[in-house]
PDB file of C-alpha atoms in Angstrom:
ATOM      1  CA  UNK R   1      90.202 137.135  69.292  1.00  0.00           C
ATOM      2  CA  UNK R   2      93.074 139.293  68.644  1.00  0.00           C
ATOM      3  CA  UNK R   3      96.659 139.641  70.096  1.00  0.00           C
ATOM      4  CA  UNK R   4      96.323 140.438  73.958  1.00  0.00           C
ATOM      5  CA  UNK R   5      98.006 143.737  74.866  1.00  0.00           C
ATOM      6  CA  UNK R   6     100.368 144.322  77.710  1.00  0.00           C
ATOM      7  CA  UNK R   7     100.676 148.196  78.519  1.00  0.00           C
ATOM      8  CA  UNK R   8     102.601 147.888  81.629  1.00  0.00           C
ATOM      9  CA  UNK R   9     105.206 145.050  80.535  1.00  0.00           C
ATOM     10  CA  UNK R  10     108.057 144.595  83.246  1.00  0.00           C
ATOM     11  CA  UNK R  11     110.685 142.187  83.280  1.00  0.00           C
ATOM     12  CA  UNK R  12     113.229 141.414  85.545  1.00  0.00           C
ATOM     13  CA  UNK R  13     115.931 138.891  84.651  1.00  0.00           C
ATOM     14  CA  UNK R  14     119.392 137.645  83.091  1.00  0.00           C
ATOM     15  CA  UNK R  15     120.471 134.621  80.823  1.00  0.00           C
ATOM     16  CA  UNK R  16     119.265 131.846  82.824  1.00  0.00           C
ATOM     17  CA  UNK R  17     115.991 133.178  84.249  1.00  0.00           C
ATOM     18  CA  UNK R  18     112.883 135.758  84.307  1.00  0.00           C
ATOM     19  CA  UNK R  19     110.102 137.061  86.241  1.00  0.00           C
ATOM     20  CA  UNK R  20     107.706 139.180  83.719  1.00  0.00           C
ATOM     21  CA  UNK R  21     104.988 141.147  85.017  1.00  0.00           C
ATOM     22  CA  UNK R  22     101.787 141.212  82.590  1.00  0.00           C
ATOM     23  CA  UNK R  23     103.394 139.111  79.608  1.00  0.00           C
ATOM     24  CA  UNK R  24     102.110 136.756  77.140  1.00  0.00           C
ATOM     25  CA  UNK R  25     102.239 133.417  76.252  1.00  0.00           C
ATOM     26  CA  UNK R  26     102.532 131.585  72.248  1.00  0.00           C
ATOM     27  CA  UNK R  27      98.629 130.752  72.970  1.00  0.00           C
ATOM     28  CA  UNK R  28      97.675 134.528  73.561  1.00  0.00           C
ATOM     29  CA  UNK R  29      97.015 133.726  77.296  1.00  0.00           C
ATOM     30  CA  UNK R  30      97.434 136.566  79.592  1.00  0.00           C
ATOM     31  CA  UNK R  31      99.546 136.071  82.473  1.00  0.00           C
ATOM     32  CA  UNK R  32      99.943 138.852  85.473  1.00  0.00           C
ATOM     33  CA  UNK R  33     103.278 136.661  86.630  1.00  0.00           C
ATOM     34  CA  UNK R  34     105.379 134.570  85.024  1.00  0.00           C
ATOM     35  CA  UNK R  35     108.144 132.856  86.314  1.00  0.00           C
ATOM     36  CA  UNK R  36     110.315 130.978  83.510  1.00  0.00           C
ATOM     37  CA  UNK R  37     113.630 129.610  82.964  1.00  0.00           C
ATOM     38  CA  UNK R  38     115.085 131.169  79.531  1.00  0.00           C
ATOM     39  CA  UNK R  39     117.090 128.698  77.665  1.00  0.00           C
ATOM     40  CA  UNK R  40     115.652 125.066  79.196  1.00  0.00           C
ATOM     41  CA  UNK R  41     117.597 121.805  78.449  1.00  0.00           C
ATOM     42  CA  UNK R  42     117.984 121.085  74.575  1.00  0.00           C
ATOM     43  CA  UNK R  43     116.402 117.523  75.225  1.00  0.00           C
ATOM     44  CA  UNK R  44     112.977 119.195  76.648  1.00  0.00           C
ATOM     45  CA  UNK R  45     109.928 119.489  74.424  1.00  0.00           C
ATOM     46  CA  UNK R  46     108.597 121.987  77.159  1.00  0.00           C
ATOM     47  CA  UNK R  47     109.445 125.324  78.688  1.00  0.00           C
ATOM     48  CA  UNK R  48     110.272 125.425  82.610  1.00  0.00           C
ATOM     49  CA  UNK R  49     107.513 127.699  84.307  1.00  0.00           C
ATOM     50  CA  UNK R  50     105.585 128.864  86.761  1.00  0.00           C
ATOM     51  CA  UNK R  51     102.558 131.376  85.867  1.00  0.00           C
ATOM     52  CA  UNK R  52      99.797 133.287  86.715  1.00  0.00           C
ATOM     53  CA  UNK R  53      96.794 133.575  84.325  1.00  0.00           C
ATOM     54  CA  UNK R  54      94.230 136.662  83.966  1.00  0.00           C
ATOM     55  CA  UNK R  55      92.570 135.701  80.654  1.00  0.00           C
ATOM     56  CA  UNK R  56      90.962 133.164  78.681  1.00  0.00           C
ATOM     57  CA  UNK R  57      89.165 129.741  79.910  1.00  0.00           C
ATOM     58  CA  UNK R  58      91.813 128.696  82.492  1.00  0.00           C
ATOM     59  CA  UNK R  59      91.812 132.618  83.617  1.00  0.00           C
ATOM     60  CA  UNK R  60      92.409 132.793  87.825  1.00  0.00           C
ATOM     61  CA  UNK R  61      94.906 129.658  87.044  1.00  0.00           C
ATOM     62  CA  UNK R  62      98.105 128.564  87.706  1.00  0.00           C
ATOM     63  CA  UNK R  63     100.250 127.040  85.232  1.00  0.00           C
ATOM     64  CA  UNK R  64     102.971 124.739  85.605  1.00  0.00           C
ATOM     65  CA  UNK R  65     105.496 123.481  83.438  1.00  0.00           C
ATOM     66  CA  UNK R  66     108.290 121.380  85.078  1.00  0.00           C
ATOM     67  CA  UNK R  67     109.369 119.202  81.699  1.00  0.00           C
ATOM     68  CA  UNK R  68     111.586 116.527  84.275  1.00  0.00           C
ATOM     69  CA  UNK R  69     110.124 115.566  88.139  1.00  0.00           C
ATOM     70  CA  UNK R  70     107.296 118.187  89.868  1.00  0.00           C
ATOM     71  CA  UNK R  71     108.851 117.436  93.138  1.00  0.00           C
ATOM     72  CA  UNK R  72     107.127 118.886  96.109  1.00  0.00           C
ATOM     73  CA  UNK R  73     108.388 118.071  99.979  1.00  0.00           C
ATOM     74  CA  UNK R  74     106.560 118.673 102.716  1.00  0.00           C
ATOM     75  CA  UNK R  75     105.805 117.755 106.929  1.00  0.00           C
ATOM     76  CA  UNK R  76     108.799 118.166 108.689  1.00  0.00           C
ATOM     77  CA  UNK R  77     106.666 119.456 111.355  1.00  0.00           C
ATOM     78  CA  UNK R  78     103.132 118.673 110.291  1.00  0.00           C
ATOM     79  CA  UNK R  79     100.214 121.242 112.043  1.00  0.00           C
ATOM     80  CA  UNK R  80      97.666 118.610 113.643  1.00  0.00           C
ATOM     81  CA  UNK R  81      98.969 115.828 112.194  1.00  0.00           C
ATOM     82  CA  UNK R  82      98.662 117.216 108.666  1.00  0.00           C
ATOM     83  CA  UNK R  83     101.441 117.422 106.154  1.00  0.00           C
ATOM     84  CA  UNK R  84      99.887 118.408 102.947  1.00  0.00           C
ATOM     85  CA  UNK R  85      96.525 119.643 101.453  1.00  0.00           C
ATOM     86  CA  UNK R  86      95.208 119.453  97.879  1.00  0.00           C
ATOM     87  CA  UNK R  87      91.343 121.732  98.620  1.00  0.00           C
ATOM     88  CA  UNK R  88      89.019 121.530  95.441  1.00  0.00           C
ATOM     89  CA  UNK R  89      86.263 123.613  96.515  1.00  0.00           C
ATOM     90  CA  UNK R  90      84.112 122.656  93.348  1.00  0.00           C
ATOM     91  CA  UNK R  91      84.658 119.757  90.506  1.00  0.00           C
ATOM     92  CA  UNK R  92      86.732 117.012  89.822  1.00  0.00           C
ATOM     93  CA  UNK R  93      90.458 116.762  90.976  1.00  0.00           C
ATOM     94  CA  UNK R  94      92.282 114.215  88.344  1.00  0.00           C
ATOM     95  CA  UNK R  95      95.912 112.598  88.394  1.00  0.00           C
ATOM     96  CA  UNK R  96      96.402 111.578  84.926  1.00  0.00           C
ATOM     97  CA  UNK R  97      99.319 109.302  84.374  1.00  0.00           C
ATOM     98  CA  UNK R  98      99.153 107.971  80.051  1.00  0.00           C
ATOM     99  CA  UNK R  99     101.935 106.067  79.940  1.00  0.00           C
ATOM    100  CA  UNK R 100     103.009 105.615  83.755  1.00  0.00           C
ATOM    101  CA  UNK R 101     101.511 104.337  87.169  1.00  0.00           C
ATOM    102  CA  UNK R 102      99.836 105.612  89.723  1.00  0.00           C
ATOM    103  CA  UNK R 103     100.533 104.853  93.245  1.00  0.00           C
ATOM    104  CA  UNK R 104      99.779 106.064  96.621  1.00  0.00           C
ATOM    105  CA  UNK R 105     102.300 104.694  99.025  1.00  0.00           C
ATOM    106  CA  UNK R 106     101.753 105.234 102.800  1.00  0.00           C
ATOM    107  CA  UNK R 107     101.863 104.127 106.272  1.00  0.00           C
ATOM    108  CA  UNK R 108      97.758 103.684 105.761  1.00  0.00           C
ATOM    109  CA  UNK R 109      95.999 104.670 102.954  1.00  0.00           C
ATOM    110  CA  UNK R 110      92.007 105.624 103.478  1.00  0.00           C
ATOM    111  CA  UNK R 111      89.389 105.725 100.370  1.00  0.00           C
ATOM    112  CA  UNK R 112      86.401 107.869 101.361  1.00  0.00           C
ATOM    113  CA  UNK R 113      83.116 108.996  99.816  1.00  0.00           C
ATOM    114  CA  UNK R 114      81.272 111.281 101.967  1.00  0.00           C
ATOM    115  CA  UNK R 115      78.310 111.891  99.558  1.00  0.00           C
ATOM    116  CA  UNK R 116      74.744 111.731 100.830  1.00  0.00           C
ATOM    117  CA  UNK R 117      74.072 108.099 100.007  1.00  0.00           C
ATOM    118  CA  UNK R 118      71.842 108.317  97.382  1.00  0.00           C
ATOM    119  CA  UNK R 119      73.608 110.474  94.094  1.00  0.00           C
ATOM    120  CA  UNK R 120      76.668 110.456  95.737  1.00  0.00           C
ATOM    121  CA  UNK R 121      79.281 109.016  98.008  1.00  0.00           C
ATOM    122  CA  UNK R 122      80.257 106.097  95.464  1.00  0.00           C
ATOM    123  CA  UNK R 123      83.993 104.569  95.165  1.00  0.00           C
ATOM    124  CA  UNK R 124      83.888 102.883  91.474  1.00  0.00           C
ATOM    125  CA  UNK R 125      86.909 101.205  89.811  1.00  0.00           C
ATOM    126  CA  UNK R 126      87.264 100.033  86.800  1.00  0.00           C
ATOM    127  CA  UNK R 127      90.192  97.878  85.155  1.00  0.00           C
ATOM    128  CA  UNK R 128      90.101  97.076  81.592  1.00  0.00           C
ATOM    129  CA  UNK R 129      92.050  93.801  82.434  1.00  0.00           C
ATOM    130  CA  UNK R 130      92.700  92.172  86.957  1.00  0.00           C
ATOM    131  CA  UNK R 131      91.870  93.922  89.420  1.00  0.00           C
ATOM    132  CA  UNK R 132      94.460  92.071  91.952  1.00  0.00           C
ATOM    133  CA  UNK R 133      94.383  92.060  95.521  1.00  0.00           C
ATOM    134  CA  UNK R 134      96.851  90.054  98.301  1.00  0.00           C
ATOM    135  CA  UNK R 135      96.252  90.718 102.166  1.00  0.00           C
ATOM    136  CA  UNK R 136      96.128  88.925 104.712  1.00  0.00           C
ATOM    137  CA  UNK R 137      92.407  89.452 105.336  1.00  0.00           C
ATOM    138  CA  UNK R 138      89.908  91.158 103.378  1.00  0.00           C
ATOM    139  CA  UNK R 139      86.509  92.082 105.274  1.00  0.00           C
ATOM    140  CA  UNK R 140      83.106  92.901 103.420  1.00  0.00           C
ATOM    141  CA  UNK R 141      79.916  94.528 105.213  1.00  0.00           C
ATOM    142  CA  UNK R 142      77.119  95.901 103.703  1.00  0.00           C
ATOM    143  CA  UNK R 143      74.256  97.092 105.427  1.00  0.00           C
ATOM    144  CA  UNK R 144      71.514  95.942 102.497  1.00  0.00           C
ATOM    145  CA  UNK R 145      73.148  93.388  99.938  1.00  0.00           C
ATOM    146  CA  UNK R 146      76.759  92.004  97.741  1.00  0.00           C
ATOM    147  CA  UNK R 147      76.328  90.739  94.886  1.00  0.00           C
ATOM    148  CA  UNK R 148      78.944  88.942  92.735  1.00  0.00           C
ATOM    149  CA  UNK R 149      78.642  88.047  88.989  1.00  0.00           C
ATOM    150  CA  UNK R 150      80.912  87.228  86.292  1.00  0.00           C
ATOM    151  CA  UNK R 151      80.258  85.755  82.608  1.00  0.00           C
ATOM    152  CA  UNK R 152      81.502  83.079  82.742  1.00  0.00           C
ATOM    153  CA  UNK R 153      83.292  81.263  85.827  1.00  0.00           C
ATOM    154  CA  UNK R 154      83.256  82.532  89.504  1.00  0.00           C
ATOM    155  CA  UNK R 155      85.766  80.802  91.644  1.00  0.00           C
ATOM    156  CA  UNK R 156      85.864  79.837  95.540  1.00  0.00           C
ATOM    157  CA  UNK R 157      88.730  78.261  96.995  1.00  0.00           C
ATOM    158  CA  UNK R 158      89.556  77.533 100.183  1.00  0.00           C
ATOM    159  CA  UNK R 159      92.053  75.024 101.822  1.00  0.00           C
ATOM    160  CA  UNK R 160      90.149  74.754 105.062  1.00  0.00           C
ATOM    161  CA  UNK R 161      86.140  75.276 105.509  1.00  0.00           C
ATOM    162  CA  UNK R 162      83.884  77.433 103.654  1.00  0.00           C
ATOM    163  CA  UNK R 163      81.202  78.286 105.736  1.00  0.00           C
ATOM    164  CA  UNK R 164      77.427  79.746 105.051  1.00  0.00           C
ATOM    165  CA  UNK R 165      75.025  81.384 107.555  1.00  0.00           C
ATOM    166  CA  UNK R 166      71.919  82.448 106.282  1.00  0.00           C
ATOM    167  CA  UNK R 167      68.142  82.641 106.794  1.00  0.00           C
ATOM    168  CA  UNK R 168      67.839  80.909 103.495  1.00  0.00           C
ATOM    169  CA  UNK R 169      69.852  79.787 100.993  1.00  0.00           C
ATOM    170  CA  UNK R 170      68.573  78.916  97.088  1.00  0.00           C
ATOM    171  CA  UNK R 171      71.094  77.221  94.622  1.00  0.00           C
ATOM    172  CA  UNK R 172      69.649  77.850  90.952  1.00  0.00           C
ATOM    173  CA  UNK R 173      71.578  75.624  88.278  1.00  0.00           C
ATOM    174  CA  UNK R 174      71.155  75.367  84.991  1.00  0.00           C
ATOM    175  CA  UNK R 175      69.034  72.681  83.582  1.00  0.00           C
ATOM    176  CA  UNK R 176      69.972  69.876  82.172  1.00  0.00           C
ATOM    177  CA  UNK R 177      68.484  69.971  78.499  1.00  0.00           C
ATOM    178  CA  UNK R 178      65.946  66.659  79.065  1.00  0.00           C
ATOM    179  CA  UNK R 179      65.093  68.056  82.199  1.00  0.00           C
ATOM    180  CA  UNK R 180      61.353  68.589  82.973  1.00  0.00           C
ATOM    181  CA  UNK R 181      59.440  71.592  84.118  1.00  0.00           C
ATOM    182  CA  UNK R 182      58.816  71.551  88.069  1.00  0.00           C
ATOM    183  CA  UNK R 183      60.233  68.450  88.579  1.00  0.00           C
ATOM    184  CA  UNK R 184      62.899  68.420  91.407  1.00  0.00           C
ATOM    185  CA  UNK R 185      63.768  71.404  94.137  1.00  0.00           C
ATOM    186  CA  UNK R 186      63.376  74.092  91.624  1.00  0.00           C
ATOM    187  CA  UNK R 187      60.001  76.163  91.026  1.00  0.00           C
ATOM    188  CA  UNK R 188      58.912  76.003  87.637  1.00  0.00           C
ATOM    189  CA  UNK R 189      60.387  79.776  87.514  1.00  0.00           C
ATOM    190  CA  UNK R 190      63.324  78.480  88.693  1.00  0.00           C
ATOM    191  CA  UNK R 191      64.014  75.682  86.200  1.00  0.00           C
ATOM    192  CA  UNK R 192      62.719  78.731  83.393  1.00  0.00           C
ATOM    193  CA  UNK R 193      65.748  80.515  84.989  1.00  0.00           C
ATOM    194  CA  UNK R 194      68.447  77.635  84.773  1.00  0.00           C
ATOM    195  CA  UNK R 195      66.913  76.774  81.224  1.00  0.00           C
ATOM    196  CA  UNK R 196      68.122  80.659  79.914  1.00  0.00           C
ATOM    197  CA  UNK R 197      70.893  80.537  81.723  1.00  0.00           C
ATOM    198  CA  UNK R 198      71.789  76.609  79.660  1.00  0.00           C
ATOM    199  CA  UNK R 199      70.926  78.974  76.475  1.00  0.00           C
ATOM    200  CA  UNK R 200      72.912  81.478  77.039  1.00  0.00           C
ATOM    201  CA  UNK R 201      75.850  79.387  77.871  1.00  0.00           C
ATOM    202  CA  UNK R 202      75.408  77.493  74.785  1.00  0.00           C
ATOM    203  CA  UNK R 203      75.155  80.356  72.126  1.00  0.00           C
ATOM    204  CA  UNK R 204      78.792  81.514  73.973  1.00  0.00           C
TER     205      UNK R 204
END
């Protein structure tokens, strides 16, 4: 692709700061606005701006630059209650944080997946080391099943009483290696189960 053209360049501006009309970036993007700060801080790897973009991939985009804090403050006197509104009418919206946290920090915080049930309307998180959570309570209702698994230990600990209400309840352990088939509580599936599961245990 070659150099984008501007025919109708216009800049207004001094030493510290510029708005150009129909300029160009050191990427050949287009922009229709840009908004920039001329010399930024010496310490900054990135330019200060705001703009405006009319060509390429990200064209009908805006770009922003702020190389310290992106600091926006809003709800002085929120309209119905609302204070703020990030709309993504299609696709993903993503906060990306490398080398940093993110946290959401509120009065009450709400997690919600309106999708139809079936495709969509999952909440999925994944930790590549704790997921850690202190409350006072925590509350879990599903309308069909829970299931909880781990590799190796699953731990329940209670100082008071554990209690279990069910219909029925089946323990399954694993068999002791002498043990023999059918004897016992256990079905002969069963014991077949708790047999794999000695296996698997054993070859780590």
């Amino acid at each position: 692709m070659g150099a984008a053209k501007c025919l109708d360049h216009k800049r207004i501006g001094n030493t510290f700061g510029e708005v150009a009309f129909e300029t160009v970036d050191s990427y050949n993007n287009k922009y229709g606005v840009m908004i920039r700060r001329i010399f930024p801080n010496p310490g900054f790897r990135r330019s200060q701006h705001i703009g405006l973009q009319c060509s390429g991939n990200l064209n009908g985009s805006i770009n922003i630059s702020a190389p310290a804090c992106y600091n926006v403050r809003c709800g002085e006197k929120p309209v119905d209650g609302v204070a703020g509104i990030t709309y993504a009418e299609n696709g993903d919206l993503i906060l990306f944080a490398p080398r940093g946290r993110i946290r959401l920090v509120a009065k009450d915080i709400d997690l919600i997946a309106a999708g139809n049930g079936d495709t969509t309307g999952f909440v999925n998180i994944h930790s590549t080391a704790v997921i850690d959570m202190k409350t006072n309570e925590v509350r879990c209702v599903a309308s069909d099943q829970v299931g909880i698994a781990a590799e190796r230990n699953v731990n329940i600990n209670c100082m008071q009483k554990i209690g279990l209400n069910a219909a029925n309840i089946k323990s399954v352990e694993s068999a002791d290696v002498g043990i023999a088939i059918g004897t016992g509580s256990n079905t002969v599936f069963q014991t077949i189960e708790g047999v794999k599961k000695l296996i698997k245990s054993l070859l780590g």
